[in-house]
Structures are given as structure tokens and as C-alpha cells.
Amino acid sequence: LCREKVFFSMVPRSFYHQCVESQSVDLAFCSMSAHWLNKERAVQPPGHPEPSMSSLAAIDWECFLQRRSSELCTGGRLVVVSLRKADRHGCSPLDKAWKMWDTTTDHLFSTLNELAREGVLLQSEVDSLDLPAHVRTEDEHLLPFVGKSEVTQSGLELESTNRFIVDCPVQKKYTRGEISRKGFAHATCLSMRSWSFNMILSCLGQWRSSEEKDDLMKKIYARVEKNLYENIDNIGLPYALIVLILKKSRENS
């Protein structure tokens, strides 16, 4: 790439909105983000059932793709690296990877409930924790490119896909004896902290002072790390991924 023709900017806006001018992007890249759902969704009227997480995720995925399609120039590419779950449960490497992931992250949620039982947190604070995320299957990722959807009508086409599993690098280091048991637990805790910190912080009562919240967050992650240390043989954060390369073949039809 010619550096003189590459421009950087930070846009403080949800990617469920258009973030830059139409037809202004030649190459777009999204990594490990599309599983987070739109939190600006309209509230359902009284008496209407709440839609399932998978149906909300389908709506959000099409919305995300349409916004990026608007931003791409004709001939431009969008590369999406996304978490992927199996379409059916079984004993495949994909299932095994997610079983380890779920076992590891369960320590975070069990720690919060543990601290609520001890009176460190209120159970109402723990119960208010909202993780607006949905990991899609391969079929869910590909659905907007089947037939004449609004996504394909916008000119966005699926060019290629690739699937792979990235083994947990910290677990591999621990297995090879390159880091200690404590180091493995600490690194795993830091990884979970990176995506959970703000969500947990937002659940703490508004009546708590900033100092009290800071102290509680330290206690929470210290306990998480302790629980990971005590269950070290069953933890790890592998990544099951799908890579989609999408092409803007034409303007909206």
C-alpha cells in the first residue's frame, strides 16, 4: 500500500450505523467484533414476545453488512474474521474448542455468584449483567448471501470463506513449561477481563462510590484468577473462526 494514500481516523459510533461516507472505502477489515449485538434496539411493545437471540443476531448481521456495503467503493473488499460455532452439536474439534472456552468463562460467572453469596456484591447486581453477544454458526454467517437478500441487492457478494481453529497460545506455553501455573491463570484472567470489565462495572450500583467500584473490580478479578489457578487443567481460550472475504461488485440494484 502507498502510505501517502492511506488515511486513518477514529469514528466514535456503533458499527450498526454507517461510519464513513458512502463509496469511500477500498478495503475494510473487521476482526472478532461482529458477535456483539446492537444495544440501541427499540424496546418491544407490551404484550409482544421478545425475539430470540439468534433472530436478533440475524437482523444485526444483515444490518452490519448493509452499512459496510454502503461505505465500500465498487470493487472494494470487506474482510470479516468472526467467531464460529458448529451448526450441530457433536464431538468435532470445533465442539471441543467451545467446550473448553465455555468451561473457562464459566469461572467468571460463578465467581460473581460466589461473591454475591458472600455479600461482597448484591445478587441484583450480578443478575443485571447483560452480555449482548451471539456467536453465529457458519450457516448463520452465510445466510445473507443466499438468494436475493437486501445484502446481495446492495451489491455485496461472498467471494470466499475459510475456517480454522486457533489453539490457545497461553495454554500451549503452559503445556511446554514456558510459563508457570500462576502465569497461565493470570494471562487467561487478563484475556477475559478485556471484554468483560466494562459490562461488569456497569452493573455495580450507582450508589457505590468510584473508589468502592474500583476496589470491587480488583476483588472480582483476583477471585477469578484464583479460581482459574485452582482449575488449571481444564482451562484455555481457543478461537474457532471463520474468515469471509466479501466484494462490492456494484452499487445498489
PDB file of N, CA, C and O in Angstrom, residues 50-57:
ATOM      1  N   GLU A  50     -40.461 -11.317  23.357  1.00  0.00           N
ATOM      2  CA  GLU A  50     -39.103 -10.923  22.990  1.00  0.00           C
ATOM      3  C   GLU A  50     -38.568 -11.884  21.929  1.00  0.00           C
ATOM      4  O   GLU A  50     -38.693 -13.104  22.068  1.00  0.00           O
ATOM      5  N   PRO A  51     -37.967 -11.371  20.867  1.00  0.00           N
ATOM      6  CA  PRO A  51     -37.391 -12.256  19.846  1.00  0.00           C
ATOM      7  C   PRO A  51     -36.195 -13.019  20.403  1.00  0.00           C
ATOM      8  O   PRO A  51     -35.553 -12.584  21.365  1.00  0.00           O
ATOM      9  N   SER A  52     -35.906 -14.166  19.808  1.00  0.00           N
ATOM     10  CA  SER A  52     -34.783 -14.982  20.264  1.00  0.00           C
ATOM     11  C   SER A  52     -33.462 -14.293  19.953  1.00  0.00           C
ATOM     12  O   SER A  52     -33.383 -13.421  19.086  1.00  0.00           O
ATOM     13  N   MET A  53     -32.417 -14.718  20.670  1.00  0.00           N
ATOM     14  CA  MET A  53     -31.096 -14.148  20.440  1.00  0.00           C
ATOM     15  C   MET A  53     -30.627 -14.404  19.005  1.00  0.00           C
ATOM     16  O   MET A  53     -30.018 -13.540  18.367  1.00  0.00           O
ATOM     17  N   SER A  54     -30.930 -15.595  18.484  1.00  0.00           N
ATOM     18  CA  SER A  54     -30.487 -15.918  17.122  1.00  0.00           C
ATOM     19  C   SER A  54     -31.191 -15.052  16.074  1.00  0.00           C
ATOM     20  O   SER A  54     -30.570 -14.647  15.082  1.00  0.00           O
ATOM     21  N   SER A  55     -32.471 -14.748  16.297  1.00  0.00           N
ATOM     22  CA  SER A  55     -33.180 -13.898  15.328  1.00  0.00           C
ATOM     23  C   SER A  55     -32.679 -12.461  15.401  1.00  0.00           C
ATOM     24  O   SER A  55     -32.553 -11.777  14.375  1.00  0.00           O
ATOM     25  N   LEU A  56     -32.362 -11.980  16.611  1.00  0.00           N
ATOM     26  CA  LEU A  56     -31.775 -10.644  16.744  1.00  0.00           C
ATOM     27  C   LEU A  56     -30.409 -10.588  16.076  1.00  0.00           C
ATOM     28  O   LEU A  56     -30.065  -9.608  15.415  1.00  0.00           O
ATOM     29  N   ALA A  57     -29.633 -11.663  16.264  1.00  0.00           N
ATOM     30  CA  ALA A  57     -28.305 -11.714  15.659  1.00  0.00           C
ATOM     31  C   ALA A  57     -28.391 -11.708  14.135  1.00  0.00           C
ATOM     32  O   ALA A  57     -27.546 -11.110  13.458  1.00  0.00           O
TER      33      ALA A  57
END
